[in-house]
PDB file of C-alpha atoms in Angstrom:
ATOM      1  CA  UNK A   1       7.563 156.069 141.944  1.00  0.00           C
ATOM      2  CA  UNK A   2       4.865 158.325 140.494  1.00  0.00           C
ATOM      3  CA  UNK A   3       1.434 156.863 139.886  1.00  0.00           C
ATOM      4  CA  UNK A   4       1.462 155.711 136.250  1.00  0.00           C
ATOM      5  CA  UNK A   5      -2.289 156.316 136.082  1.00  0.00           C
ATOM      6  CA  UNK A   6      -2.063 159.943 137.221  1.00  0.00           C
ATOM      7  CA  UNK A   7      -3.686 162.447 134.877  1.00  0.00           C
ATOM      8  CA  UNK A   8      -1.657 165.541 134.087  1.00  0.00           C
ATOM      9  CA  UNK A   9      -3.227 168.707 132.756  1.00  0.00           C
ATOM     10  CA  UNK A  10      -2.333 169.757 129.220  1.00  0.00           C
ATOM     11  CA  UNK A  11       1.423 170.066 129.074  1.00  0.00           C
ATOM     12  CA  UNK A  12       1.680 168.669 132.578  1.00  0.00           C
ATOM     13  CA  UNK A  13       2.767 165.187 131.484  1.00  0.00           C
ATOM     14  CA  UNK A  14       5.825 166.529 129.661  1.00  0.00           C
ATOM     15  CA  UNK A  15       6.603 168.854 132.564  1.00  0.00           C
ATOM     16  CA  UNK A  16       6.311 165.912 134.940  1.00  0.00           C
ATOM     17  CA  UNK A  17       8.697 163.840 132.816  1.00  0.00           C
ATOM     18  CA  UNK A  18      11.270 166.641 132.715  1.00  0.00           C
ATOM     19  CA  UNK A  19      11.005 167.112 136.473  1.00  0.00           C
ATOM     20  CA  UNK A  20      11.481 163.385 137.144  1.00  0.00           C
ATOM     21  CA  UNK A  21      14.461 163.247 134.784  1.00  0.00           C
ATOM     22  CA  UNK A  22      16.023 166.307 136.445  1.00  0.00           C
ATOM     23  CA  UNK A  23      15.578 164.896 139.945  1.00  0.00           C
ATOM     24  CA  UNK A  24      16.916 161.497 138.905  1.00  0.00           C
ATOM     25  CA  UNK A  25      20.015 163.100 137.393  1.00  0.00           C
ATOM     26  CA  UNK A  26      20.602 165.062 140.586  1.00  0.00           C
ATOM     27  CA  UNK A  27      20.165 161.901 142.643  1.00  0.00           C
ATOM     28  CA  UNK A  28      22.566 160.011 140.366  1.00  0.00           C
ATOM     29  CA  UNK A  29      25.225 162.711 140.766  1.00  0.00           C
ATOM     30  CA  UNK A  30      24.763 162.696 144.528  1.00  0.00           C
ATOM     31  CA  UNK A  31      25.081 158.908 144.653  1.00  0.00           C
ATOM     32  CA  UNK A  32      28.284 159.057 142.630  1.00  0.00           C
ATOM     33  CA  UNK A  33      29.731 161.556 145.115  1.00  0.00           C
ATOM     34  CA  UNK A  34      28.824 159.093 147.877  1.00  0.00           C
ATOM     35  CA  UNK A  35      30.224 156.205 145.805  1.00  0.00           C
ATOM     36  CA  UNK A  36      26.841 154.490 145.886  1.00  0.00           C
ATOM     37  CA  UNK A  37      27.277 153.137 142.389  1.00  0.00           C
ATOM     38  CA  UNK A  38      24.369 150.698 142.437  1.00  0.00           C
ATOM     39  CA  UNK A  39      21.800 153.381 143.195  1.00  0.00           C
ATOM     40  CA  UNK A  40      23.432 155.782 140.761  1.00  0.00           C
ATOM     41  CA  UNK A  41      23.209 153.114 138.062  1.00  0.00           C
ATOM     42  CA  UNK A  42      19.491 152.622 138.765  1.00  0.00           C
ATOM     43  CA  UNK A  43      18.901 156.373 138.462  1.00  0.00           C
ATOM     44  CA  UNK A  44      20.718 156.512 135.133  1.00  0.00           C
ATOM     45  CA  UNK A  45      18.635 153.620 133.815  1.00  0.00           C
ATOM     46  CA  UNK A  46      15.502 155.571 134.706  1.00  0.00           C
ATOM     47  CA  UNK A  47      16.843 158.738 133.079  1.00  0.00           C
ATOM     48  CA  UNK A  48      17.810 156.992 129.842  1.00  0.00           C
ATOM     49  CA  UNK A  49      14.489 155.193 129.575  1.00  0.00           C
ATOM     50  CA  UNK A  50      12.540 158.384 130.204  1.00  0.00           C
ATOM     51  CA  UNK A  51      14.764 160.652 128.136  1.00  0.00           C
ATOM     52  CA  UNK A  52      16.594 158.717 125.396  1.00  0.00           C
ATOM     53  CA  UNK A  53      17.553 162.062 123.870  1.00  0.00           C
ATOM     54  CA  UNK A  54      20.126 162.360 126.688  1.00  0.00           C
ATOM     55  CA  UNK A  55      22.031 159.228 125.667  1.00  0.00           C
ATOM     56  CA  UNK A  56      24.909 161.109 124.103  1.00  0.00           C
ATOM     57  CA  UNK A  57      25.344 163.674 126.857  1.00  0.00           C
ATOM     58  CA  UNK A  58      25.343 161.183 129.755  1.00  0.00           C
ATOM     59  CA  UNK A  59      27.108 158.294 128.012  1.00  0.00           C
ATOM     60  CA  UNK A  60      30.545 158.700 129.576  1.00  0.00           C
ATOM     61  CA  UNK A  61      29.156 159.145 133.093  1.00  0.00           C
ATOM     62  CA  UNK A  62      26.839 156.176 132.575  1.00  0.00           C
ATOM     63  CA  UNK A  63      29.772 154.035 131.430  1.00  0.00           C
ATOM     64  CA  UNK A  64      31.799 155.046 134.490  1.00  0.00           C
ATOM     65  CA  UNK A  65      28.877 154.201 136.780  1.00  0.00           C
ATOM     66  CA  UNK A  66      28.266 150.861 135.063  1.00  0.00           C
ATOM     67  CA  UNK A  67      31.908 149.814 135.330  1.00  0.00           C
ATOM     68  CA  UNK A  68      32.174 150.775 138.999  1.00  0.00           C
ATOM     69  CA  UNK A  69      28.943 148.977 139.863  1.00  0.00           C
ATOM     70  CA  UNK A  70      30.073 145.931 137.876  1.00  0.00           C
ATOM     71  CA  UNK A  71      33.316 145.826 139.890  1.00  0.00           C
ATOM     72  CA  UNK A  72      31.295 145.750 143.116  1.00  0.00           C
ATOM     73  CA  UNK A  73      28.993 143.030 141.811  1.00  0.00           C
ATOM     74  CA  UNK A  74      32.010 141.011 140.715  1.00  0.00           C
ATOM     75  CA  UNK A  75      33.639 141.311 144.153  1.00  0.00           C
ATOM     76  CA  UNK A  76      30.373 140.155 145.747  1.00  0.00           C
ATOM     77  CA  UNK A  77      30.152 137.213 143.329  1.00  0.00           C
ATOM     78  CA  UNK A  78      26.780 138.502 142.094  1.00  0.00           C
ATOM     79  CA  UNK A  79      27.532 137.264 138.616  1.00  0.00           C
ATOM     80  CA  UNK A  80      23.995 137.124 137.267  1.00  0.00           C
ATOM     81  CA  UNK A  81      23.320 140.684 138.438  1.00  0.00           C
ATOM     82  CA  UNK A  82      26.528 141.782 136.715  1.00  0.00           C
ATOM     83  CA  UNK A  83      25.478 140.200 133.432  1.00  0.00           C
ATOM     84  CA  UNK A  84      21.996 141.692 133.768  1.00  0.00           C
ATOM     85  CA  UNK A  85      23.503 145.172 134.111  1.00  0.00           C
ATOM     86  CA  UNK A  86      25.562 144.734 130.963  1.00  0.00           C
ATOM     87  CA  UNK A  87      22.564 143.412 129.057  1.00  0.00           C
ATOM     88  CA  UNK A  88      20.586 146.497 130.113  1.00  0.00           C
ATOM     89  CA  UNK A  89      23.459 148.759 129.121  1.00  0.00           C
ATOM     90  CA  UNK A  90      23.806 147.106 125.707  1.00  0.00           C
ATOM     91  CA  UNK A  91      20.090 147.492 125.096  1.00  0.00           C
ATOM     92  CA  UNK A  92      20.571 151.225 125.585  1.00  0.00           C
ATOM     93  CA  UNK A  93      23.913 151.398 123.742  1.00  0.00           C
ATOM     94  CA  UNK A  94      23.972 148.359 121.412  1.00  0.00           C
ATOM     95  CA  UNK A  95      26.860 149.707 119.345  1.00  0.00           C
ATOM     96  CA  UNK A  96      29.092 150.940 122.140  1.00  0.00           C
ATOM     97  CA  UNK A  97      32.527 149.388 121.749  1.00  0.00           C
ATOM     98  CA  UNK A  98      33.647 150.392 125.260  1.00  0.00           C
ATOM     99  CA  UNK A  99      30.771 148.530 126.936  1.00  0.00           C
ATOM    100  CA  UNK A 100      31.296 145.505 124.664  1.00  0.00           C
ATOM    101  CA  UNK A 101      34.978 145.428 125.549  1.00  0.00           C
ATOM    102  CA  UNK A 102      34.264 145.711 129.277  1.00  0.00           C
ATOM    103  CA  UNK A 103      31.722 142.889 129.090  1.00  0.00           C
ATOM    104  CA  UNK A 104      34.335 140.769 127.344  1.00  0.00           C
ATOM    105  CA  UNK A 105      36.887 141.479 130.070  1.00  0.00           C
ATOM    106  CA  UNK A 106      34.509 140.244 132.768  1.00  0.00           C
ATOM    107  CA  UNK A 107      33.684 137.121 130.778  1.00  0.00           C
ATOM    108  CA  UNK A 108      37.370 136.417 130.181  1.00  0.00           C
ATOM    109  CA  UNK A 109      38.232 136.701 133.869  1.00  0.00           C
ATOM    110  CA  UNK A 110      35.412 134.288 134.694  1.00  0.00           C
ATOM    111  CA  UNK A 111      36.739 131.741 132.238  1.00  0.00           C
ATOM    112  CA  UNK A 112      34.159 132.249 129.471  1.00  0.00           C
ATOM    113  CA  UNK A 113      36.835 132.820 126.862  1.00  0.00           C
ATOM    114  CA  UNK A 114      34.830 131.929 123.767  1.00  0.00           C
ATOM    115  CA  UNK A 115      32.026 134.309 124.775  1.00  0.00           C
ATOM    116  CA  UNK A 116      34.572 136.991 125.695  1.00  0.00           C
ATOM    117  CA  UNK A 117      36.134 136.710 122.251  1.00  0.00           C
ATOM    118  CA  UNK A 118      32.741 137.449 120.704  1.00  0.00           C
ATOM    119  CA  UNK A 119      32.430 140.740 122.603  1.00  0.00           C
ATOM    120  CA  UNK A 120      36.040 141.739 121.886  1.00  0.00           C
ATOM    121  CA  UNK A 121      35.496 140.958 118.215  1.00  0.00           C
ATOM    122  CA  UNK A 122      32.333 143.083 118.139  1.00  0.00           C
ATOM    123  CA  UNK A 123      34.180 145.971 119.830  1.00  0.00           C
ATOM    124  CA  UNK A 124      36.938 145.829 117.213  1.00  0.00           C
ATOM    125  CA  UNK A 125      34.358 145.688 114.423  1.00  0.00           C
ATOM    126  CA  UNK A 126      32.646 148.766 115.844  1.00  0.00           C
ATOM    127  CA  UNK A 127      35.935 150.631 116.204  1.00  0.00           C
ATOM    128  CA  UNK A 128      38.954 149.124 114.403  1.00  0.00           C
ATOM    129  CA  UNK A 129      41.205 151.696 116.112  1.00  0.00           C
ATOM    130  CA  UNK A 130      40.167 150.672 119.640  1.00  0.00           C
ATOM    131  CA  UNK A 131      43.568 149.498 120.929  1.00  0.00           C
ATOM    132  CA  UNK A 132      42.326 147.888 124.157  1.00  0.00           C
ATOM    133  CA  UNK A 133      39.752 145.778 122.332  1.00  0.00           C
ATOM    134  CA  UNK A 134      42.291 144.668 119.717  1.00  0.00           C
ATOM    135  CA  UNK A 135      44.779 143.676 122.412  1.00  0.00           C
ATOM    136  CA  UNK A 136      42.073 141.780 124.293  1.00  0.00           C
ATOM    137  CA  UNK A 137      40.898 139.983 121.170  1.00  0.00           C
ATOM    138  CA  UNK A 138      44.413 138.861 120.258  1.00  0.00           C
ATOM    139  CA  UNK A 139      45.026 137.765 123.843  1.00  0.00           C
ATOM    140  CA  UNK A 140      41.909 135.609 124.005  1.00  0.00           C
ATOM    141  CA  UNK A 141      42.586 134.278 120.507  1.00  0.00           C
ATOM    142  CA  UNK A 142      45.901 132.927 121.791  1.00  0.00           C
ATOM    143  CA  UNK A 143      43.917 130.880 124.299  1.00  0.00           C
ATOM    144  CA  UNK A 144      41.339 129.643 121.826  1.00  0.00           C
ATOM    145  CA  UNK A 145      43.123 129.180 118.508  1.00  0.00           C
ATOM    146  CA  UNK A 146      44.977 125.914 118.906  1.00  0.00           C
ATOM    147  CA  UNK A 147      48.649 126.022 117.975  1.00  0.00           C
ATOM    148  CA  UNK A 148      48.203 123.277 115.391  1.00  0.00           C
ATOM    149  CA  UNK A 149      46.097 125.685 113.309  1.00  0.00           C
ATOM    150  CA  UNK A 150      49.187 127.815 112.694  1.00  0.00           C
ATOM    151  CA  UNK A 151      51.322 124.759 111.952  1.00  0.00           C
ATOM    152  CA  UNK A 152      48.823 123.426 109.404  1.00  0.00           C
ATOM    153  CA  UNK A 153      48.265 126.787 107.727  1.00  0.00           C
ATOM    154  CA  UNK A 154      51.992 127.042 107.119  1.00  0.00           C
ATOM    155  CA  UNK A 155      52.354 123.446 105.934  1.00  0.00           C
ATOM    156  CA  UNK A 156      52.383 124.054 102.179  1.00  0.00           C
ATOM    157  CA  UNK A 157      52.777 120.364 101.311  1.00  0.00           C
ATOM    158  CA  UNK A 158      49.798 119.358 103.458  1.00  0.00           C
ATOM    159  CA  UNK A 159      47.610 122.141 102.078  1.00  0.00           C
ATOM    160  CA  UNK A 160      48.515 121.285  98.496  1.00  0.00           C
ATOM    161  CA  UNK A 161      47.580 117.659  99.143  1.00  0.00           C
ATOM    162  CA  UNK A 162      44.181 118.715 100.485  1.00  0.00           C
ATOM    163  CA  UNK A 163      43.675 121.076  97.548  1.00  0.00           C
ATOM    164  CA  UNK A 164      44.420 118.370  94.970  1.00  0.00           C
ATOM    165  CA  UNK A 165      42.166 115.861  96.715  1.00  0.00           C
ATOM    166  CA  UNK A 166      39.273 118.334  96.881  1.00  0.00           C
ATOM    167  CA  UNK A 167      39.779 119.395  93.269  1.00  0.00           C
ATOM    168  CA  UNK A 168      39.745 115.738  92.191  1.00  0.00           C
ATOM    169  CA  UNK A 169      36.514 115.053  94.074  1.00  0.00           C
ATOM    170  CA  UNK A 170      34.765 118.187  92.793  1.00  0.00           C
ATOM    171  CA  UNK A 171      35.873 117.606  89.197  1.00  0.00           C
ATOM    172  CA  UNK A 172      34.566 114.036  89.423  1.00  0.00           C
ATOM    173  CA  UNK A 173      31.077 115.315  90.230  1.00  0.00           C
ATOM    174  CA  UNK A 174      30.924 116.273  93.923  1.00  0.00           C
ATOM    175  CA  UNK A 175      29.350 119.712  93.594  1.00  0.00           C
ATOM    176  CA  UNK A 176      28.038 120.245  97.141  1.00  0.00           C
ATOM    177  CA  UNK A 177      30.525 120.227 100.020  1.00  0.00           C
ATOM    178  CA  UNK A 178      30.309 120.269 103.821  1.00  0.00           C
ATOM    179  CA  UNK A 179      33.457 121.261 105.725  1.00  0.00           C
ATOM    180  CA  UNK A 180      33.273 119.934 109.315  1.00  0.00           C
ATOM    181  CA  UNK A 181      35.280 122.012 111.795  1.00  0.00           C
ATOM    182  CA  UNK A 182      36.037 124.638 109.190  1.00  0.00           C
ATOM    183  CA  UNK A 183      38.532 126.529 111.394  1.00  0.00           C
ATOM    184  CA  UNK A 184      39.908 129.311 109.228  1.00  0.00           C
ATOM    185  CA  UNK A 185      37.743 128.216 106.293  1.00  0.00           C
ATOM    186  CA  UNK A 186      40.656 127.096 104.128  1.00  0.00           C
ATOM    187  CA  UNK A 187      39.093 123.810 102.952  1.00  0.00           C
ATOM    188  CA  UNK A 188      35.786 125.524 102.189  1.00  0.00           C
ATOM    189  CA  UNK A 189      37.636 128.024 100.016  1.00  0.00           C
ATOM    190  CA  UNK A 190      39.535 125.204  98.306  1.00  0.00           C
ATOM    191  CA  UNK A 191      36.189 123.583  97.462  1.00  0.00           C
ATOM    192  CA  UNK A 192      34.720 126.806  96.095  1.00  0.00           C
ATOM    193  CA  UNK A 193      37.791 127.564  94.006  1.00  0.00           C
ATOM    194  CA  UNK A 194      37.644 124.011  92.661  1.00  0.00           C
ATOM    195  CA  UNK A 195      34.170 124.728  91.287  1.00  0.00           C
ATOM    196  CA  UNK A 196      31.752 123.385  93.884  1.00  0.00           C
ATOM    197  CA  UNK A 197      28.360 125.014  93.482  1.00  0.00           C
ATOM    198  CA  UNK A 198      27.335 124.818  97.166  1.00  0.00           C
ATOM    199  CA  UNK A 199      29.799 124.964 100.054  1.00  0.00           C
ATOM    200  CA  UNK A 200      28.932 124.836 103.761  1.00  0.00           C
ATOM    201  CA  UNK A 201      31.313 125.106 106.680  1.00  0.00           C
ATOM    202  CA  UNK A 202      30.360 124.357 110.291  1.00  0.00           C
ATOM    203  CA  UNK A 203      32.397 125.451 113.300  1.00  0.00           C
ATOM    204  CA  UNK A 204      31.543 125.011 116.981  1.00  0.00           C
ATOM    205  CA  UNK A 205      34.036 127.520 118.389  1.00  0.00           C
ATOM    206  CA  UNK A 206      32.614 131.047 118.322  1.00  0.00           C
ATOM    207  CA  UNK A 207      36.107 132.502 117.953  1.00  0.00           C
ATOM    208  CA  UNK A 208      37.037 130.288 115.011  1.00  0.00           C
ATOM    209  CA  UNK A 209      33.616 130.871 113.426  1.00  0.00           C
ATOM    210  CA  UNK A 210      34.146 134.644 113.556  1.00  0.00           C
ATOM    211  CA  UNK A 211      37.686 134.204 112.241  1.00  0.00           C
ATOM    212  CA  UNK A 212      36.426 132.070 109.356  1.00  0.00           C
ATOM    213  CA  UNK A 213      33.850 134.728 108.485  1.00  0.00           C
ATOM    214  CA  UNK A 214      36.589 137.360 108.335  1.00  0.00           C
ATOM    215  CA  UNK A 215      38.895 135.164 106.243  1.00  0.00           C
ATOM    216  CA  UNK A 216      36.138 134.194 103.807  1.00  0.00           C
ATOM    217  CA  UNK A 217      35.037 137.834 103.491  1.00  0.00           C
ATOM    218  CA  UNK A 218      38.635 138.942 102.910  1.00  0.00           C
ATOM    219  CA  UNK A 219      38.708 136.487  99.992  1.00  0.00           C
ATOM    220  CA  UNK A 220      35.374 137.831  98.654  1.00  0.00           C
ATOM    221  CA  UNK A 221      33.563 134.511  99.139  1.00  0.00           C
ATOM    222  CA  UNK A 222      31.069 135.467 101.858  1.00  0.00           C
ATOM    223  CA  UNK A 223      28.165 135.088  99.426  1.00  0.00           C
ATOM    224  CA  UNK A 224      29.398 131.761  98.087  1.00  0.00           C
ATOM    225  CA  UNK A 225      30.259 129.907 101.300  1.00  0.00           C
ATOM    226  CA  UNK A 226      27.647 129.460 104.032  1.00  0.00           C
ATOM    227  CA  UNK A 227      29.221 129.290 107.475  1.00  0.00           C
ATOM    228  CA  UNK A 228      27.299 127.739 110.377  1.00  0.00           C
ATOM    229  CA  UNK A 229      28.090 128.281 114.053  1.00  0.00           C
ATOM    230  CA  UNK A 230      27.026 124.734 114.841  1.00  0.00           C
ATOM    231  CA  UNK A 231      28.286 121.334 115.821  1.00  0.00           C
ATOM    232  CA  UNK A 232      27.968 119.041 112.809  1.00  0.00           C
ATOM    233  CA  UNK A 233      25.787 116.681 114.869  1.00  0.00           C
ATOM    234  CA  UNK A 234      23.233 119.505 115.162  1.00  0.00           C
ATOM    235  CA  UNK A 235      22.944 120.255 111.444  1.00  0.00           C
ATOM    236  CA  UNK A 236      19.445 119.572 110.152  1.00  0.00           C
ATOM    237  CA  UNK A 237      18.075 119.315 106.620  1.00  0.00           C
ATOM    238  CA  UNK A 238      16.493 121.541 105.336  1.00  0.00           C
ATOM    239  CA  UNK A 239      16.742 123.866 108.347  1.00  0.00           C
ATOM    240  CA  UNK A 240      20.472 124.573 107.986  1.00  0.00           C
ATOM    241  CA  UNK A 241      21.380 123.154 104.585  1.00  0.00           C
ATOM    242  CA  UNK A 242      18.783 122.487 101.856  1.00  0.00           C
ATOM    243  CA  UNK A 243      19.780 118.905 101.012  1.00  0.00           C
ATOM    244  CA  UNK A 244      22.401 116.226 101.507  1.00  0.00           C
ATOM    245  CA  UNK A 245      25.880 117.083 100.256  1.00  0.00           C
ATOM    246  CA  UNK A 246      27.992 114.998  97.908  1.00  0.00           C
ATOM    247  CA  UNK A 247      31.315 115.544  99.704  1.00  0.00           C
ATOM    248  CA  UNK A 248      32.346 115.931 103.344  1.00  0.00           C
ATOM    249  CA  UNK A 249      35.800 117.287 104.169  1.00  0.00           C
ATOM    250  CA  UNK A 250      37.457 117.828 107.543  1.00  0.00           C
ATOM    251  CA  UNK A 251      40.854 118.788 108.871  1.00  0.00           C
ATOM    252  CA  UNK A 252      40.194 117.749 112.469  1.00  0.00           C
ATOM    253  CA  UNK A 253      42.377 114.643 112.274  1.00  0.00           C
ATOM    254  CA  UNK A 254      44.855 115.262 115.078  1.00  0.00           C
ATOM    255  CA  UNK A 255      45.408 114.037 118.636  1.00  0.00           C
ATOM    256  CA  UNK A 256      41.790 114.941 119.381  1.00  0.00           C
ATOM    257  CA  UNK A 257      40.440 112.404 116.900  1.00  0.00           C
ATOM    258  CA  UNK A 258      38.835 110.248 119.567  1.00  0.00           C
ATOM    259  CA  UNK A 259      38.440 112.926 122.234  1.00  0.00           C
ATOM    260  CA  UNK A 260      36.478 115.647 120.437  1.00  0.00           C
ATOM    261  CA  UNK A 261      33.670 113.566 118.943  1.00  0.00           C
ATOM    262  CA  UNK A 262      34.971 113.724 115.379  1.00  0.00           C
ATOM    263  CA  UNK A 263      34.282 110.031 114.822  1.00  0.00           C
ATOM    264  CA  UNK A 264      30.640 110.543 115.821  1.00  0.00           C
ATOM    265  CA  UNK A 265      30.515 113.651 113.617  1.00  0.00           C
ATOM    266  CA  UNK A 266      31.747 111.750 110.575  1.00  0.00           C
ATOM    267  CA  UNK A 267      29.327 108.876 111.195  1.00  0.00           C
ATOM    268  CA  UNK A 268      26.485 111.390 111.542  1.00  0.00           C
ATOM    269  CA  UNK A 269      27.561 113.140 108.337  1.00  0.00           C
ATOM    270  CA  UNK A 270      27.670 109.827 106.468  1.00  0.00           C
ATOM    271  CA  UNK A 271      24.249 108.715 107.699  1.00  0.00           C
ATOM    272  CA  UNK A 272      22.333 112.003 107.568  1.00  0.00           C
ATOM    273  CA  UNK A 273      24.133 114.675 105.530  1.00  0.00           C
ATOM    274  CA  UNK A 274      25.982 112.845 102.752  1.00  0.00           C
ATOM    275  CA  UNK A 275      24.411 111.585  99.543  1.00  0.00           C
ATOM    276  CA  UNK A 276      24.480 107.799  99.583  1.00  0.00           C
ATOM    277  CA  UNK A 277      25.920 105.906  96.618  1.00  0.00           C
ATOM    278  CA  UNK A 278      23.286 104.199  94.506  1.00  0.00           C
TER     279      UNK A 278
END
């Protein structure tokens, strides 16, 4: 490494930078020929930090090097090093859908499906025509979106019953609503359409939270419904919502009633988040 305190003559500092970048690029290419992907990756990091103007021209080669080095780290079970490499790469290319998708694939294989879904979702947002990312997102969604969501969404009688109950509560004076376990956001949208002035939806699953954001935005309610990627037990007033709400709704009454903490969530909502009757 050159001495960072060295004094270059006029113009010498820029010449020194160009020389170091040139040598590092040559070394990176040589390492790739030798399949020394770890060293090549280190050289590319140096190049991109010294010469960010080269990001576009070296992007594809950098991606190739990153993916090869990540495969080696994965095979050696050096998981933290692998994640560190992707974090470095995403600092350099924060809006690169290919790197996001690759990160998601590693996370998915390691069993971090919710986190993987977040990266796949970001990749699709960055490039809606990216077929691999779309396929990966739908695949991980099949793991994370419980089947009963589809059954409930297609149960017209059930949904109508919820809609009428929410409308009745809102029309009787409940103007602020908290939807616990919002899922797709359907109950939050029912509350808003019924006339509630403030609607909040909390969802612990990152995948379902992102899905709810998309559904709410598709219905042009993103400015009227505040979605929180939180467990209801972690909601604080006024940090997350400004004041206690007058109505709590939830659609988490299924076989997981006693296994997913919903009872504790409802007790917490009653004691801390819901307006108490006078």
